[in-house]
PDB file of C-alpha atoms and ligand atoms in Angstrom:
ATOM      1  CA  UNK D   1       0.000   0.000   0.000  1.00 40.00           C
ATOM      2  CA  UNK D   2       1.372   3.362  -0.972  1.00 43.00           C
ATOM      3  CA  UNK D   3       1.432   6.256   1.427  1.00 42.00           C
ATOM      4  CA  UNK D   4      -0.715   9.229   0.509  1.00 44.00           C
ATOM      5  CA  UNK D   5       1.540  12.227   0.704  1.00 44.00           C
ATOM      6  CA  UNK D   6      -0.287  14.751  -1.415  1.00 44.00           C
ATOM      7  CA  UNK D   7       0.675  18.279  -0.542  1.00 43.00           C
ATOM      8  CA  UNK D   8      -2.775  19.788  -0.108  1.00 42.00           C
ATOM      9  CA  UNK D   9      -1.659  23.341  -0.496  1.00 41.00           C
ATOM     10  CA  UNK D  10      -0.248  22.760  -3.938  1.00 44.00           C
ATOM     11  CA  UNK D  11      -3.113  20.393  -4.778  1.00 45.00           C
ATOM     12  CA  UNK D  12      -5.859  22.909  -3.955  1.00 41.00           C
ATOM     13  CA  UNK D  13      -4.090  25.806  -5.587  1.00 47.00           C
ATOM     14  CA  UNK D  14      -3.053  24.143  -8.822  1.00 77.00           C
ATOM     15  CA  UNK D  15      -6.196  22.400  -9.940  1.00 89.00           C
ATOM     16  CA  UNK D  16      -8.557  25.292 -10.717  1.00 88.00           C
ATOM     17  CA  UNK D  17      -5.935  26.825 -13.009  1.00 93.00           C
ATOM     18  CA  UNK D  18      -5.271  23.549 -14.816  1.00 96.00           C
ATOM     19  CA  UNK D  19      -8.943  22.588 -15.064  1.00 97.00           C
ATOM     20  CA  UNK D  20      -9.800  26.040 -16.428  1.00 97.00           C
ATOM     21  CA  UNK D  21      -7.073  25.763 -19.090  1.00 97.00           C
ATOM     22  CA  UNK D  22      -8.333  22.327 -20.091  1.00 97.00           C
ATOM     23  CA  UNK D  23     -11.913  23.651 -20.313  1.00 97.00           C
ATOM     24  CA  UNK D  24     -10.819  26.587 -22.485  1.00 97.00           C
ATOM     25  CA  UNK D  25      -8.783  24.331 -24.776  1.00 98.00           C
ATOM     26  CA  UNK D  26     -11.636  21.827 -25.158  1.00 97.00           C
ATOM     27  CA  UNK D  27     -14.022  24.622 -26.025  1.00 96.00           C
ATOM     28  CA  UNK D  28     -11.635  26.233 -28.500  1.00 97.00           C
ATOM     29  CA  UNK D  29     -10.067  23.253 -30.252  1.00 97.00           C
ATOM     30  CA  UNK D  30     -11.319  20.016 -28.684  1.00 97.00           C
ATOM     31  CA  UNK D  31      -8.013  18.903 -27.177  1.00 98.00           C
ATOM     32  CA  UNK D  32      -5.607  20.044 -24.471  1.00 98.00           C
ATOM     33  CA  UNK D  33      -1.940  19.156 -23.953  1.00 98.00           C
ATOM     34  CA  UNK D  34      -0.399  20.110 -20.599  1.00 97.00           C
ATOM     35  CA  UNK D  35       3.240  19.160 -19.929  1.00 95.00           C
ATOM     36  CA  UNK D  36       4.176  18.565 -16.251  1.00 92.00           C
ATOM     37  CA  UNK D  37       0.654  19.498 -15.150  1.00 96.00           C
ATOM     38  CA  UNK D  38      -0.362  16.626 -12.873  1.00 96.00           C
ATOM     39  CA  UNK D  39      -0.013  17.728  -9.216  1.00 95.00           C
ATOM     40  CA  UNK D  40       3.406  16.594  -7.996  1.00 93.00           C
ATOM     41  CA  UNK D  41       2.128  14.703  -4.951  1.00 95.00           C
ATOM     42  CA  UNK D  42      -0.350  12.755  -7.048  1.00 97.00           C
ATOM     43  CA  UNK D  43       2.246  11.994  -9.742  1.00 96.00           C
ATOM     44  CA  UNK D  44       4.605  10.674  -7.064  1.00 96.00           C
ATOM     45  CA  UNK D  45       1.949   8.422  -5.481  1.00 97.00           C
ATOM     46  CA  UNK D  46       0.961   7.021  -8.883  1.00 97.00           C
ATOM     47  CA  UNK D  47       4.587   6.367  -9.789  1.00 96.00           C
ATOM     48  CA  UNK D  48       5.104   4.513  -6.477  1.00 96.00           C
ATOM     49  CA  UNK D  49       1.963   2.522  -7.182  1.00 96.00           C
ATOM     50  CA  UNK D  50       3.228   1.494 -10.614  1.00 94.00           C
ATOM     51  CA  UNK D  51       6.663   0.621  -9.266  1.00 92.00           C
ATOM     52  CA  UNK D  52       5.165  -1.692  -6.642  1.00 92.00           C
ATOM     53  CA  UNK D  53       2.621  -3.341  -8.939  1.00 88.00           C
ATOM     54  CA  UNK D  54       3.123  -6.994  -9.677  1.00 79.00           C
ATOM     55  CA  UNK D  55       3.342  -8.131 -13.287  1.00 73.00           C
ATOM     56  CA  UNK D  56       0.239 -10.233 -12.649  1.00 79.00           C
ATOM     57  CA  UNK D  57      -1.872  -7.100 -12.059  1.00 85.00           C
ATOM     58  CA  UNK D  58      -1.530  -6.160 -15.715  1.00 84.00           C
ATOM     59  CA  UNK D  59      -3.529  -8.063 -18.294  1.00 83.00           C
ATOM     60  CA  UNK D  60      -3.308  -7.956 -22.069  1.00 77.00           C
ATOM     61  CA  UNK D  61      -5.448  -5.209 -23.502  1.00 72.00           C
ATOM     62  CA  UNK D  62      -8.410  -6.040 -25.677  1.00 63.00           C
ATOM     63  CA  UNK D  63     -10.310  -3.840 -28.033  1.00 60.00           C
ATOM     64  CA  UNK D  64     -14.062  -3.885 -27.681  1.00 57.00           C
ATOM     65  CA  UNK D  65     -15.925  -6.788 -26.240  1.00 49.00           C
ATOM     66  CA  UNK D  66     -15.858  -9.343 -28.986  1.00 45.00           C
ATOM     67  CA  UNK D  67     -12.549  -9.122 -30.708  1.00 49.00           C
ATOM     68  CA  UNK D  68      -9.921 -11.790 -30.468  1.00 50.00           C
ATOM     69  CA  UNK D  69      -6.581 -11.192 -28.838  1.00 50.00           C
ATOM     70  CA  UNK D  70      -4.792 -12.670 -31.867  1.00 48.00           C
ATOM     71  CA  UNK D  71      -6.373 -10.129 -34.153  1.00 52.00           C
ATOM     72  CA  UNK D  72      -5.813  -7.294 -31.709  1.00 59.00           C
ATOM     73  CA  UNK D  73      -2.097  -7.737 -31.618  1.00 61.00           C
ATOM     74  CA  UNK D  74      -1.883  -6.036 -34.995  1.00 70.00           C
ATOM     75  CA  UNK D  75      -3.729  -3.012 -33.638  1.00 78.00           C
ATOM     76  CA  UNK D  76      -2.652  -2.829 -30.085  1.00 78.00           C
ATOM     77  CA  UNK D  77       0.044  -4.370 -28.013  1.00 78.00           C
ATOM     78  CA  UNK D  78       0.206  -3.368 -24.376  1.00 82.00           C
ATOM     79  CA  UNK D  79      -1.028  -4.407 -20.946  1.00 87.00           C
ATOM     80  CA  UNK D  80      -3.591  -2.732 -18.729  1.00 90.00           C
ATOM     81  CA  UNK D  81      -4.888  -2.749 -15.146  1.00 92.00           C
ATOM     82  CA  UNK D  82      -8.290  -1.179 -14.423  1.00 93.00           C
ATOM     83  CA  UNK D  83      -8.341   1.336 -11.558  1.00 96.00           C
ATOM     84  CA  UNK D  84     -11.004   0.513  -9.012  1.00 94.00           C
ATOM     85  CA  UNK D  85      -9.722   2.369  -5.949  1.00 94.00           C
ATOM     86  CA  UNK D  86      -7.810  -0.386  -4.196  1.00 93.00           C
ATOM     87  CA  UNK D  87      -4.914   1.766  -2.987  1.00 96.00           C
ATOM     88  CA  UNK D  88      -4.548   5.302  -1.672  1.00 97.00           C
ATOM     89  CA  UNK D  89      -2.895   6.301  -4.935  1.00 97.00           C
ATOM     90  CA  UNK D  90      -5.836   4.917  -6.939  1.00 97.00           C
ATOM     91  CA  UNK D  91      -8.307   6.737  -4.707  1.00 98.00           C
ATOM     92  CA  UNK D  92      -6.360  10.006  -5.008  1.00 97.00           C
ATOM     93  CA  UNK D  93      -6.458   9.620  -8.786  1.00 98.00           C
ATOM     94  CA  UNK D  94     -10.227   9.005  -8.769  1.00 98.00           C
ATOM     95  CA  UNK D  95     -10.728  11.972  -6.454  1.00 97.00           C
ATOM     96  CA  UNK D  96      -8.714  14.216  -8.758  1.00 97.00           C
ATOM     97  CA  UNK D  97     -10.516  13.096 -11.906  1.00 98.00           C
ATOM     98  CA  UNK D  98     -13.815  13.491 -10.021  1.00 97.00           C
ATOM     99  CA  UNK D  99     -12.924  17.113  -9.304  1.00 97.00           C
ATOM    100  CA  UNK D 100     -12.068  17.609 -12.964  1.00 97.00           C
ATOM    101  CA  UNK D 101     -15.407  16.057 -13.977  1.00 97.00           C
ATOM    102  CA  UNK D 102     -17.329  18.415 -11.672  1.00 96.00           C
ATOM    103  CA  UNK D 103     -15.377  21.414 -12.940  1.00 96.00           C
ATOM    104  CA  UNK D 104     -15.867  20.567 -16.619  1.00 96.00           C
ATOM    105  CA  UNK D 105     -19.560  19.860 -16.134  1.00 95.00           C
ATOM    106  CA  UNK D 106     -20.063  23.276 -14.553  1.00 94.00           C
ATOM    107  CA  UNK D 107     -17.959  25.106 -17.087  1.00 95.00           C
ATOM    108  CA  UNK D 108     -18.886  23.285 -20.296  1.00 94.00           C
ATOM    109  CA  UNK D 109     -22.203  21.610 -19.418  1.00 89.00           C
ATOM    110  CA  UNK D 110     -20.917  18.318 -20.769  1.00 88.00           C
ATOM    111  CA  UNK D 111     -23.120  16.121 -18.595  1.00 90.00           C
ATOM    112  CA  UNK D 112     -20.247  13.787 -17.760  1.00 92.00           C
ATOM    113  CA  UNK D 113     -21.663  11.116 -15.519  1.00 90.00           C
ATOM    114  CA  UNK D 114     -19.096   8.417 -14.892  1.00 94.00           C
ATOM    115  CA  UNK D 115     -15.412   7.713 -15.293  1.00 96.00           C
ATOM    116  CA  UNK D 116     -13.374   4.622 -16.079  1.00 96.00           C
ATOM    117  CA  UNK D 117      -9.594   4.358 -16.261  1.00 97.00           C
ATOM    118  CA  UNK D 118      -6.702   1.938 -16.346  1.00 96.00           C
ATOM    119  CA  UNK D 119      -2.957   1.891 -15.948  1.00 96.00           C
ATOM    120  CA  UNK D 120      -1.200   0.892 -19.113  1.00 95.00           C
ATOM    121  CA  UNK D 121       2.222  -0.562 -19.653  1.00 94.00           C
ATOM    122  CA  UNK D 122       3.874  -0.656 -23.054  1.00 94.00           C
ATOM    123  CA  UNK D 123       7.005  -2.792 -23.065  1.00 93.00           C
ATOM    124  CA  UNK D 124       9.753  -2.219 -25.610  1.00 95.00           C
ATOM    125  CA  UNK D 125       8.239  -2.569 -29.092  1.00 95.00           C
ATOM    126  CA  UNK D 126       4.615  -2.126 -27.958  1.00 93.00           C
ATOM    127  CA  UNK D 127       2.303   0.290 -29.795  1.00 94.00           C
ATOM    128  CA  UNK D 128      -1.327   1.200 -30.365  1.00 95.00           C
ATOM    129  CA  UNK D 129      -2.260   1.861 -33.990  1.00 94.00           C
ATOM    130  CA  UNK D 130      -4.370   4.819 -35.081  1.00 96.00           C
ATOM    131  CA  UNK D 131      -7.881   4.583 -33.555  1.00 94.00           C
ATOM    132  CA  UNK D 132     -10.684   6.601 -31.979  1.00 94.00           C
ATOM    133  CA  UNK D 133     -11.858   5.986 -28.414  1.00 94.00           C
ATOM    134  CA  UNK D 134     -15.561   6.329 -29.227  1.00 91.00           C
ATOM    135  CA  UNK D 135     -17.640   6.043 -32.344  1.00 83.00           C
ATOM    136  CA  UNK D 136     -20.063   8.716 -33.445  1.00 79.00           C
ATOM    137  CA  UNK D 137     -23.573   7.921 -32.368  1.00 72.00           C
ATOM    138  CA  UNK D 138     -22.533   5.744 -29.450  1.00 72.00           C
ATOM    139  CA  UNK D 139     -22.667   8.851 -27.228  1.00 64.00           C
ATOM    140  CA  UNK D 140     -20.855   7.046 -24.486  1.00 87.00           C
ATOM    141  CA  UNK D 141     -17.213   7.969 -24.050  1.00 92.00           C
ATOM    142  CA  UNK D 142     -17.158  11.757 -24.336  1.00 94.00           C
ATOM    143  CA  UNK D 143     -13.793  12.894 -23.090  1.00 97.00           C
ATOM    144  CA  UNK D 144     -10.506  10.958 -23.031  1.00 98.00           C
ATOM    145  CA  UNK D 145      -7.675  11.706 -20.627  1.00 98.00           C
ATOM    146  CA  UNK D 146      -4.151  10.310 -20.669  1.00 98.00           C
ATOM    147  CA  UNK D 147      -1.455  11.080 -18.096  1.00 98.00           C
ATOM    148  CA  UNK D 148       2.127   9.893 -18.329  1.00 98.00           C
ATOM    149  CA  UNK D 149       4.273   8.531 -15.547  1.00 97.00           C
ATOM    150  CA  UNK D 150       7.714   8.259 -17.119  1.00 97.00           C
ATOM    151  CA  UNK D 151      10.504  10.256 -15.509  1.00 95.00           C
ATOM    152  CA  UNK D 152      13.250  11.400 -17.863  1.00 94.00           C
ATOM    153  CA  UNK D 153      11.840  10.418 -21.224  1.00 97.00           C
ATOM    154  CA  UNK D 154      14.348  10.957 -24.019  1.00 96.00           C
ATOM    155  CA  UNK D 155      13.449  11.586 -27.694  1.00 95.00           C
ATOM    156  CA  UNK D 156      15.281   8.420 -28.800  1.00 97.00           C
ATOM    157  CA  UNK D 157      12.830   6.341 -26.734  1.00 98.00           C
ATOM    158  CA  UNK D 158      10.015   7.249 -29.209  1.00 98.00           C
ATOM    159  CA  UNK D 159       6.654   6.039 -27.784  1.00 98.00           C
ATOM    160  CA  UNK D 160       4.947   9.355 -28.562  1.00 98.00           C
ATOM    161  CA  UNK D 161       1.198   9.840 -28.625  1.00 98.00           C
ATOM    162  CA  UNK D 162       0.196  11.312 -31.993  1.00 98.00           C
ATOM    163  CA  UNK D 163      -3.117  13.186 -32.079  1.00 98.00           C
ATOM    164  CA  UNK D 164      -4.690  13.769 -35.507  1.00 98.00           C
ATOM    165  CA  UNK D 165      -7.016  16.716 -35.938  1.00 97.00           C
ATOM    166  CA  UNK D 166      -9.430  14.812 -38.166  1.00 95.00           C
ATOM    167  CA  UNK D 167      -9.754  11.674 -40.286  1.00 94.00           C
ATOM    168  CA  UNK D 168      -7.671  13.051 -43.145  1.00 97.00           C
ATOM    169  CA  UNK D 169      -4.873  14.517 -41.012  1.00 98.00           C
ATOM    170  CA  UNK D 170      -1.730  12.449 -41.645  1.00 97.00           C
ATOM    171  CA  UNK D 171       0.696  14.689 -39.816  1.00 97.00           C
ATOM    172  CA  UNK D 172      -0.710  14.974 -36.317  1.00 98.00           C
ATOM    173  CA  UNK D 173       0.677  16.496 -33.150  1.00 98.00           C
ATOM    174  CA  UNK D 174       3.298  14.495 -31.271  1.00 98.00           C
ATOM    175  CA  UNK D 175       3.207  14.355 -27.481  1.00 98.00           C
ATOM    176  CA  UNK D 176       6.197  13.088 -25.507  1.00 98.00           C
ATOM    177  CA  UNK D 177       4.998  10.762 -22.718  1.00 98.00           C
ATOM    178  CA  UNK D 178       6.971  12.681 -20.092  1.00 97.00           C
ATOM    179  CA  UNK D 179       6.286  12.638 -16.369  1.00 96.00           C
ATOM    180  CA  UNK D 180       3.100  14.454 -15.330  1.00 96.00           C
ATOM    181  CA  UNK D 181       1.929  15.428 -18.814  1.00 97.00           C
ATOM    182  CA  UNK D 182      -1.881  15.559 -18.980  1.00 98.00           C
ATOM    183  CA  UNK D 183      -3.665  15.179 -22.342  1.00 98.00           C
ATOM    184  CA  UNK D 184      -7.437  15.562 -22.708  1.00 98.00           C
ATOM    185  CA  UNK D 185      -9.457  15.329 -25.932  1.00 98.00           C
ATOM    186  CA  UNK D 186     -12.965  14.727 -27.248  1.00 96.00           C
ATOM    187  CA  UNK D 187     -13.178  10.946 -27.619  1.00 95.00           C
ATOM    188  CA  UNK D 188     -15.092  10.869 -30.920  1.00 94.00           C
ATOM    189  CA  UNK D 189     -13.222  13.601 -32.730  1.00 95.00           C
ATOM    190  CA  UNK D 190      -9.522  12.812 -32.577  1.00 97.00           C
ATOM    191  CA  UNK D 191      -7.935   9.724 -34.115  1.00 97.00           C
ATOM    192  CA  UNK D 192      -4.678   9.000 -32.313  1.00 98.00           C
ATOM    193  CA  UNK D 193      -1.946   6.406 -32.026  1.00 97.00           C
ATOM    194  CA  UNK D 194       0.974   5.375 -29.868  1.00 97.00           C
ATOM    195  CA  UNK D 195       4.247   5.025 -31.776  1.00 98.00           C
ATOM    196  CA  UNK D 196       6.184   1.861 -30.889  1.00 97.00           C
ATOM    197  CA  UNK D 197       8.130   2.570 -27.735  1.00 98.00           C
ATOM    198  CA  UNK D 198      11.784   1.738 -27.229  1.00 98.00           C
ATOM    199  CA  UNK D 199      11.590   1.500 -23.445  1.00 97.00           C
ATOM    200  CA  UNK D 200       8.972   0.673 -20.815  1.00 96.00           C
ATOM    201  CA  UNK D 201       6.226   3.262 -21.021  1.00 97.00           C
ATOM    202  CA  UNK D 202       3.647   3.847 -18.272  1.00 97.00           C
ATOM    203  CA  UNK D 203       0.456   5.878 -18.480  1.00 97.00           C
ATOM    204  CA  UNK D 204      -3.088   6.093 -17.215  1.00 98.00           C
ATOM    205  CA  UNK D 205      -5.833   6.293 -19.826  1.00 97.00           C
ATOM    206  CA  UNK D 206      -9.336   7.268 -18.758  1.00 97.00           C
ATOM    207  CA  UNK D 207     -12.731   8.148 -20.211  1.00 96.00           C
ATOM    208  CA  UNK D 208     -15.471  10.395 -18.901  1.00 96.00           C
ATOM    209  CA  UNK D 209     -18.786   8.990 -20.006  1.00 94.00           C
ATOM    210  CA  UNK D 210     -22.386   9.992 -20.365  1.00 91.00           C
ATOM    211  CA  UNK D 211     -25.036   8.160 -18.418  1.00 76.00           C
ATOM    212  CA  UNK D 212     -25.646   5.176 -20.632  1.00 63.00           C
ATOM    213  CA  UNK D 213     -27.793   3.234 -18.213  1.00 55.00           C
ATOM    214  CA  UNK D 214     -30.654   1.368 -19.800  1.00 50.00           C
ATOM    215  CA  UNK D 215     -33.388   0.124 -17.511  1.00 44.00           C
ATOM    216  CA  UNK D 216     -31.204   0.749 -14.492  1.00 47.00           C
ATOM    217  CA  UNK D 217     -28.227  -1.090 -15.890  1.00 46.00           C
ATOM    218  CA  UNK D 218     -24.977   0.785 -16.299  1.00 50.00           C
ATOM    219  CA  UNK D 219     -22.631  -0.376 -19.045  1.00 51.00           C
ATOM    220  CA  UNK D 220     -19.599  -2.124 -17.608  1.00 49.00           C
ATOM    221  CA  UNK D 221     -16.201  -0.993 -18.838  1.00 49.00           C
ATOM    222  CA  UNK D 222     -15.064  -2.666 -22.071  1.00 46.00           C
TER     223      UNK D 222
HETATM  224  C1  OGA C   1      -5.740   4.456 -25.262  1.00 90.87           C
HETATM  225  C2  OGA C   1      -4.730   5.383 -25.800  1.00 90.87           C
HETATM  226  C3  OGA C   1      -2.731   6.703 -25.527  1.00 90.87           C
HETATM  227  C4  OGA C   1      -1.421   6.731 -24.814  1.00 90.87           C
HETATM  228  O1  OGA C   1      -5.447   3.772 -24.259  1.00 90.87           O
HETATM  229  O2  OGA C   1      -6.862   4.399 -25.820  1.00 90.87           O
HETATM  230  O3  OGA C   1      -4.960   5.880 -26.859  1.00 90.87           O
HETATM  231  O4  OGA C   1      -0.651   7.656 -25.098  1.00 90.87           O
HETATM  232  N1  OGA C   1      -3.611   5.677 -25.088  1.00 90.87           N
HETATM  233  O5  OGA C   1      -1.133   5.849 -23.994  1.00 90.87           O
HETATM  234 MN1   MN C   2      -7.062   5.792 -27.395  1.00 90.87          MN
END
């Protein structure tokens, strides 16, 4: 179990500024890239959590409910661990994203209702080909967030996230997966990919969702 050593002063002071910048960016262009923006205490707890996680906590990622792992390996190769709030670090993360959800709902009236997220580990050579996190009309995943937990990332390690502005954009914007970088984007609107990494790469990926409950049932995470 990881000790919770968030510095509350910094935590309380930093978030409104960051959340406001994210809200403005989403409104203006639909995505927001914020290097070194995750509160330091939270970044440290999450890094400790990752460093003390057993290999058996990560499972191979799947895409969608029905697809076969064999097929997926051409699209996506990495491992994930869903965050359910088992440790202090996980709970701090869920608290922080909950505050962001409340802020964005007030500011942008997005109606975000729930949140799901997982740690991800890309080993050397792992990648995630160009994809979107939600399909138009599904009205489910609204906003994607990715935060990176890799101290001292060097350009030669590759592993960048590339965000494309639309379906025909082939150039994209490259984001280095450096420690504490926070990326947020509209899930339906931005195809993106992870370039094959040359070293271990750790991140959290999460999705704010609309209320998709049908007859009292809430969709489970994919
Ligand atoms: C994802 C994803 C991006 C990244 O998990 O859907 O696109 O940079 N992750 O890890
Ligand atoms: Mn994605």
